[in-house]
Amino acid sequence: MPADDILWIDDLACHGNFRQWAKITYLLHEAATTPPHPSYSRDLIRALFSRIDPTQRHTG
């Protein structure tokens, strides 16, 4: 994961909160180990954001 994406994820969803980082990490691992095994991308992360908080639209 590029370093810029870590800051982007923290800014949009985690805000330095360890629990949110744990959720993102779990969901990313789950996505990577479940067919069709999507490649890492910001689109994948945006999809994970919607799983964490479906009331938010993450477009940044």
PDB file of N, CA and C in Angstrom:
ATOM      1  N   MET A   1       0.847  -1.167   0.000  1.00  0.00           N
ATOM      2  CA  MET A   1       0.000   0.000   0.000  1.00  0.00           C
ATOM      3  C   MET A   1       0.896   1.236   0.000  1.00  0.00           C
ATOM      4  N   PRO A   2       0.657   2.161  -0.914  1.00  0.00           N
ATOM      5  CA  PRO A   2       1.463   3.384  -0.959  1.00  0.00           C
ATOM      6  C   PRO A   2       1.270   4.234   0.296  1.00  0.00           C
ATOM      7  N   ALA A   3       2.328   4.903   0.701  1.00  0.00           N
ATOM      8  CA  ALA A   3       2.289   5.736   1.904  1.00  0.00           C
ATOM      9  C   ALA A   3       1.222   6.824   1.797  1.00  0.00           C
ATOM     10  N   ASP A   4       1.035   7.381   0.615  1.00  0.00           N
ATOM     11  CA  ASP A   4      -0.002   8.408   0.428  1.00  0.00           C
ATOM     12  C   ASP A   4      -1.386   7.860   0.753  1.00  0.00           C
ATOM     13  N   ASP A   5      -1.607   6.589   0.442  1.00  0.00           N
ATOM     14  CA  ASP A   5      -2.910   5.988   0.714  1.00  0.00           C
ATOM     15  C   ASP A   5      -3.160   5.825   2.206  1.00  0.00           C
ATOM     16  N   ILE A   6      -2.117   5.592   2.967  1.00  0.00           N
ATOM     17  CA  ILE A   6      -2.283   5.483   4.423  1.00  0.00           C
ATOM     18  C   ILE A   6      -2.819   6.804   4.976  1.00  0.00           C
ATOM     19  N   LEU A   7      -2.230   7.909   4.540  1.00  0.00           N
ATOM     20  CA  LEU A   7      -2.709   9.218   4.990  1.00  0.00           C
ATOM     21  C   LEU A   7      -4.125   9.484   4.485  1.00  0.00           C
ATOM     22  N   TRP A   8      -4.407   9.101   3.247  1.00  0.00           N
ATOM     23  CA  TRP A   8      -5.729   9.286   2.652  1.00  0.00           C
ATOM     24  C   TRP A   8      -6.792   8.514   3.427  1.00  0.00           C
ATOM     25  N   ILE A   9      -6.497   7.255   3.747  1.00  0.00           N
ATOM     26  CA  ILE A   9      -7.432   6.420   4.513  1.00  0.00           C
ATOM     27  C   ILE A   9      -7.664   7.014   5.897  1.00  0.00           C
ATOM     28  N   ASP A  10      -6.578   7.428   6.541  1.00  0.00           N
ATOM     29  CA  ASP A  10      -6.720   8.001   7.877  1.00  0.00           C
ATOM     30  C   ASP A  10      -7.557   9.276   7.830  1.00  0.00           C
ATOM     31  N   ASP A  11      -7.327  10.101   6.834  1.00  0.00           N
ATOM     32  CA  ASP A  11      -8.064  11.364   6.714  1.00  0.00           C
ATOM     33  C   ASP A  11      -9.550  11.133   6.452  1.00  0.00           C
ATOM     34  N   LEU A  12      -9.880  10.185   5.589  1.00  0.00           N
ATOM     35  CA  LEU A  12     -11.277   9.967   5.214  1.00  0.00           C
ATOM     36  C   LEU A  12     -12.064   9.103   6.191  1.00  0.00           C
ATOM     37  N   ALA A  13     -11.413   8.143   6.825  1.00  0.00           N
ATOM     38  CA  ALA A  13     -12.194   7.174   7.583  1.00  0.00           C
ATOM     39  C   ALA A  13     -11.710   6.899   9.004  1.00  0.00           C
ATOM     40  N   CYS A  14     -10.418   6.890   9.231  1.00  0.00           N
ATOM     41  CA  CYS A  14      -9.930   6.406  10.521  1.00  0.00           C
ATOM     42  C   CYS A  14      -9.678   7.514  11.544  1.00  0.00           C
ATOM     43  N   HIS A  15      -9.196   8.643  11.110  1.00  0.00           N
ATOM     44  CA  HIS A  15      -8.940   9.788  11.996  1.00  0.00           C
ATOM     45  C   HIS A  15      -8.075   9.402  13.202  1.00  0.00           C
ATOM     46  N   GLY A  16      -7.099   8.532  12.963  1.00  0.00           N
ATOM     47  CA  GLY A  16      -6.197   8.114  14.031  1.00  0.00           C
ATOM     48  C   GLY A  16      -6.795   7.102  14.994  1.00  0.00           C
ATOM     49  N   ASN A  17      -7.972   6.591  14.698  1.00  0.00           N
ATOM     50  CA  ASN A  17      -8.662   5.665  15.585  1.00  0.00           C
ATOM     51  C   ASN A  17      -8.224   4.238  15.292  1.00  0.00           C
ATOM     52  N   PHE A  18      -7.628   3.579  16.274  1.00  0.00           N
ATOM     53  CA  PHE A  18      -7.109   2.226  16.089  1.00  0.00           C
ATOM     54  C   PHE A  18      -8.217   1.236  15.714  1.00  0.00           C
ATOM     55  N   ARG A  19      -9.381   1.385  16.308  1.00  0.00           N
ATOM     56  CA  ARG A  19     -10.486   0.461  16.023  1.00  0.00           C
ATOM     57  C   ARG A  19     -10.890   0.538  14.549  1.00  0.00           C
ATOM     58  N   GLN A  20     -10.925   1.756  13.995  1.00  0.00           N
ATOM     59  CA  GLN A  20     -11.252   1.911  12.582  1.00  0.00           C
ATOM     60  C   GLN A  20     -10.163   1.289  11.703  1.00  0.00           C
ATOM     61  N   TRP A  21      -8.900   1.470  12.081  1.00  0.00           N
ATOM     62  CA  TRP A  21      -7.803   0.855  11.322  1.00  0.00           C
ATOM     63  C   TRP A  21      -7.915  -0.667  11.364  1.00  0.00           C
ATOM     64  N   ALA A  22      -8.298  -1.203  12.514  1.00  0.00           N
ATOM     65  CA  ALA A  22      -8.463  -2.654  12.634  1.00  0.00           C
ATOM     66  C   ALA A  22      -9.566  -3.146  11.702  1.00  0.00           C
ATOM     67  N   LYS A  23     -10.668  -2.396  11.616  1.00  0.00           N
ATOM     68  CA  LYS A  23     -11.762  -2.772  10.717  1.00  0.00           C
ATOM     69  C   LYS A  23     -11.306  -2.746   9.259  1.00  0.00           C
ATOM     70  N   ILE A  24     -10.611  -1.674   8.880  1.00  0.00           N
ATOM     71  CA  ILE A  24     -10.126  -1.564   7.494  1.00  0.00           C
ATOM     72  C   ILE A  24      -9.176  -2.724   7.184  1.00  0.00           C
ATOM     73  N   THR A  25      -8.258  -3.004   8.109  1.00  0.00           N
ATOM     74  CA  THR A  25      -7.288  -4.079   7.900  1.00  0.00           C
ATOM     75  C   THR A  25      -7.992  -5.422   7.752  1.00  0.00           C
ATOM     76  N   TYR A  26      -8.964  -5.686   8.614  1.00  0.00           N
ATOM     77  CA  TYR A  26      -9.708  -6.943   8.548  1.00  0.00           C
ATOM     78  C   TYR A  26     -10.443  -7.076   7.213  1.00  0.00           C
ATOM     79  N   LEU A  27     -11.153  -6.017   6.828  1.00  0.00           N
ATOM     80  CA  LEU A  27     -11.926  -6.068   5.590  1.00  0.00           C
ATOM     81  C   LEU A  27     -11.023  -6.184   4.364  1.00  0.00           C
ATOM     82  N   LEU A  28      -9.879  -5.522   4.390  1.00  0.00           N
ATOM     83  CA  LEU A  28      -8.934  -5.628   3.280  1.00  0.00           C
ATOM     84  C   LEU A  28      -8.382  -7.053   3.187  1.00  0.00           C
ATOM     85  N   HIS A  29      -8.058  -7.640   4.323  1.00  0.00           N
ATOM     86  CA  HIS A  29      -7.576  -9.025   4.336  1.00  0.00           C
ATOM     87  C   HIS A  29      -8.671  -9.971   3.824  1.00  0.00           C
ATOM     88  N   GLU A  30      -9.893  -9.760   4.296  1.00  0.00           N
ATOM     89  CA  GLU A  30     -11.014 -10.589   3.858  1.00  0.00           C
ATOM     90  C   GLU A  30     -11.210 -10.497   2.343  1.00  0.00           C
ATOM     91  N   ALA A  31     -11.137  -9.289   1.810  1.00  0.00           N
ATOM     92  CA  ALA A  31     -11.300  -9.102   0.358  1.00  0.00           C
ATOM     93  C   ALA A  31     -10.173  -9.773  -0.415  1.00  0.00           C
ATOM     94  N   ALA A  32      -8.956  -9.677   0.103  1.00  0.00           N
ATOM     95  CA  ALA A  32      -7.800 -10.228  -0.602  1.00  0.00           C
ATOM     96  C   ALA A  32      -7.778 -11.758  -0.601  1.00  0.00           C
ATOM     97  N   THR A  33      -8.433 -12.369   0.380  1.00  0.00           N
ATOM     98  CA  THR A  33      -8.390 -13.825   0.493  1.00  0.00           C
ATOM     99  C   THR A  33      -9.670 -14.505   0.022  1.00  0.00           C
ATOM    100  N   THR A  34     -10.616 -13.715  -0.474  1.00  0.00           N
ATOM    101  CA  THR A  34     -11.884 -14.256  -0.958  1.00  0.00           C
ATOM    102  C   THR A  34     -11.960 -14.065  -2.472  1.00  0.00           C
ATOM    103  N   PRO A  35     -12.280 -15.127  -3.196  1.00  0.00           N
ATOM    104  CA  PRO A  35     -12.410 -14.962  -4.649  1.00  0.00           C
ATOM    105  C   PRO A  35     -13.418 -13.871  -4.966  1.00  0.00           C
ATOM    106  N   PRO A  36     -13.195 -13.059  -5.945  1.00  0.00           N
ATOM    107  CA  PRO A  36     -12.229 -13.132  -7.023  1.00  0.00           C
ATOM    108  C   PRO A  36     -10.886 -12.465  -6.728  1.00  0.00           C
ATOM    109  N   HIS A  37     -10.508 -12.275  -5.478  1.00  0.00           N
ATOM    110  CA  HIS A  37      -9.211 -11.716  -5.078  1.00  0.00           C
ATOM    111  C   HIS A  37      -8.908 -10.395  -5.789  1.00  0.00           C
ATOM    112  N   PRO A  38      -9.655  -9.341  -5.463  1.00  0.00           N
ATOM    113  CA  PRO A  38      -9.415  -8.058  -6.148  1.00  0.00           C
ATOM    114  C   PRO A  38      -8.029  -7.497  -5.832  1.00  0.00           C
ATOM    115  N   SER A  39      -7.468  -6.778  -6.775  1.00  0.00           N
ATOM    116  CA  SER A  39      -6.182  -6.112  -6.558  1.00  0.00           C
ATOM    117  C   SER A  39      -6.422  -4.881  -5.698  1.00  0.00           C
ATOM    118  N   TYR A  40      -5.375  -4.478  -5.006  1.00  0.00           N
ATOM    119  CA  TYR A  40      -5.468  -3.271  -4.192  1.00  0.00           C
ATOM    120  C   TYR A  40      -5.681  -2.059  -5.099  1.00  0.00           C
ATOM    121  N   SER A  41      -6.638  -1.225  -4.717  1.00  0.00           N
ATOM    122  CA  SER A  41      -6.882   0.034  -5.412  1.00  0.00           C
ATOM    123  C   SER A  41      -7.664   0.945  -4.470  1.00  0.00           C
ATOM    124  N   ARG A  42      -7.687   2.206  -4.819  1.00  0.00           N
ATOM    125  CA  ARG A  42      -8.495   3.138  -4.021  1.00  0.00           C
ATOM    126  C   ARG A  42      -9.979   2.810  -4.158  1.00  0.00           C
ATOM    127  N   ASP A  43     -10.385   2.270  -5.274  1.00  0.00           N
ATOM    128  CA  ASP A  43     -11.786   1.857  -5.435  1.00  0.00           C
ATOM    129  C   ASP A  43     -12.139   0.744  -4.456  1.00  0.00           C
ATOM    130  N   LEU A  44     -11.225  -0.187  -4.251  1.00  0.00           N
ATOM    131  CA  LEU A  44     -11.444  -1.245  -3.272  1.00  0.00           C
ATOM    132  C   LEU A  44     -11.573  -0.644  -1.881  1.00  0.00           C
ATOM    133  N   ILE A  45     -10.700   0.287  -1.546  1.00  0.00           N
ATOM    134  CA  ILE A  45     -10.757   0.924  -0.229  1.00  0.00           C
ATOM    135  C   ILE A  45     -12.071   1.677  -0.068  1.00  0.00           C
ATOM    136  N   ARG A  46     -12.525   2.380  -1.106  1.00  0.00           N
ATOM    137  CA  ARG A  46     -13.815   3.078  -1.028  1.00  0.00           C
ATOM    138  C   ARG A  46     -14.951   2.094  -0.756  1.00  0.00           C
ATOM    139  N   ALA A  47     -14.901   0.929  -1.369  1.00  0.00           N
ATOM    140  CA  ALA A  47     -15.921  -0.096  -1.120  1.00  0.00           C
ATOM    141  C   ALA A  47     -15.870  -0.551   0.337  1.00  0.00           C
ATOM    142  N   LEU A  48     -14.661  -0.664   0.884  1.00  0.00           N
ATOM    143  CA  LEU A  48     -14.527  -1.041   2.290  1.00  0.00           C
ATOM    144  C   LEU A  48     -15.062   0.052   3.204  1.00  0.00           C
ATOM    145  N   PHE A  49     -14.829   1.309   2.837  1.00  0.00           N
ATOM    146  CA  PHE A  49     -15.378   2.423   3.615  1.00  0.00           C
ATOM    147  C   PHE A  49     -16.895   2.285   3.729  1.00  0.00           C
ATOM    148  N   SER A  50     -17.546   1.934   2.630  1.00  0.00           N
ATOM    149  CA  SER A  50     -19.002   1.823   2.656  1.00  0.00           C
ATOM    150  C   SER A  50     -19.457   0.652   3.524  1.00  0.00           C
ATOM    151  N   ARG A  51     -18.631  -0.359   3.673  1.00  0.00           N
ATOM    152  CA  ARG A  51     -18.973  -1.471   4.572  1.00  0.00           C
ATOM    153  C   ARG A  51     -18.823  -1.068   6.028  1.00  0.00           C
ATOM    154  N   ILE A  52     -17.883  -0.174   6.306  1.00  0.00           N
ATOM    155  CA  ILE A  52     -17.682   0.290   7.679  1.00  0.00           C
ATOM    156  C   ILE A  52     -18.806   1.224   8.092  1.00  0.00           C
ATOM    157  N   ASP A  53     -19.169   2.148   7.212  1.00  0.00           N
ATOM    158  CA  ASP A  53     -20.212   3.121   7.515  1.00  0.00           C
ATOM    159  C   ASP A  53     -21.053   3.364   6.264  1.00  0.00           C
ATOM    160  N   PRO A  54     -22.129   2.585   6.092  1.00  0.00           N
ATOM    161  CA  PRO A  54     -22.928   2.704   4.873  1.00  0.00           C
ATOM    162  C   PRO A  54     -23.657   4.036   4.732  1.00  0.00           C
ATOM    163  N   THR A  55     -23.698   4.838   5.784  1.00  0.00           N
ATOM    164  CA  THR A  55     -24.373   6.142   5.688  1.00  0.00           C
ATOM    165  C   THR A  55     -23.494   7.197   5.070  1.00  0.00           C
ATOM    166  N   GLN A  56     -22.203   6.911   4.914  1.00  0.00           N
ATOM    167  CA  GLN A  56     -21.263   7.887   4.359  1.00  0.00           C
ATOM    168  C   GLN A  56     -20.970   7.578   2.904  1.00  0.00           C
ATOM    169  N   ARG A  57     -20.813   8.615   2.095  1.00  0.00           N
ATOM    170  CA  ARG A  57     -20.362   8.464   0.714  1.00  0.00           C
ATOM    171  C   ARG A  57     -18.928   8.941   0.663  1.00  0.00           C
ATOM    172  N   HIS A  58     -18.027   8.041   0.373  1.00  0.00           N
ATOM    173  CA  HIS A  58     -16.605   8.362   0.309  1.00  0.00           C
ATOM    174  C   HIS A  58     -16.197   8.479  -1.152  1.00  0.00           C
ATOM    175  N   THR A  59     -15.997   9.695  -1.602  1.00  0.00           N
ATOM    176  CA  THR A  59     -15.658   9.900  -3.000  1.00  0.00           C
ATOM    177  C   THR A  59     -14.287  10.524  -3.169  1.00  0.00           C
ATOM    178  N   GLY A  60     -13.618  10.886  -2.073  1.00  0.00           N
ATOM    179  CA  GLY A  60     -12.344  11.595  -2.157  1.00  0.00           C
ATOM    180  C   GLY A  60     -11.182  10.784  -2.571  1.00  0.00           C
TER     181      GLY A  60
END
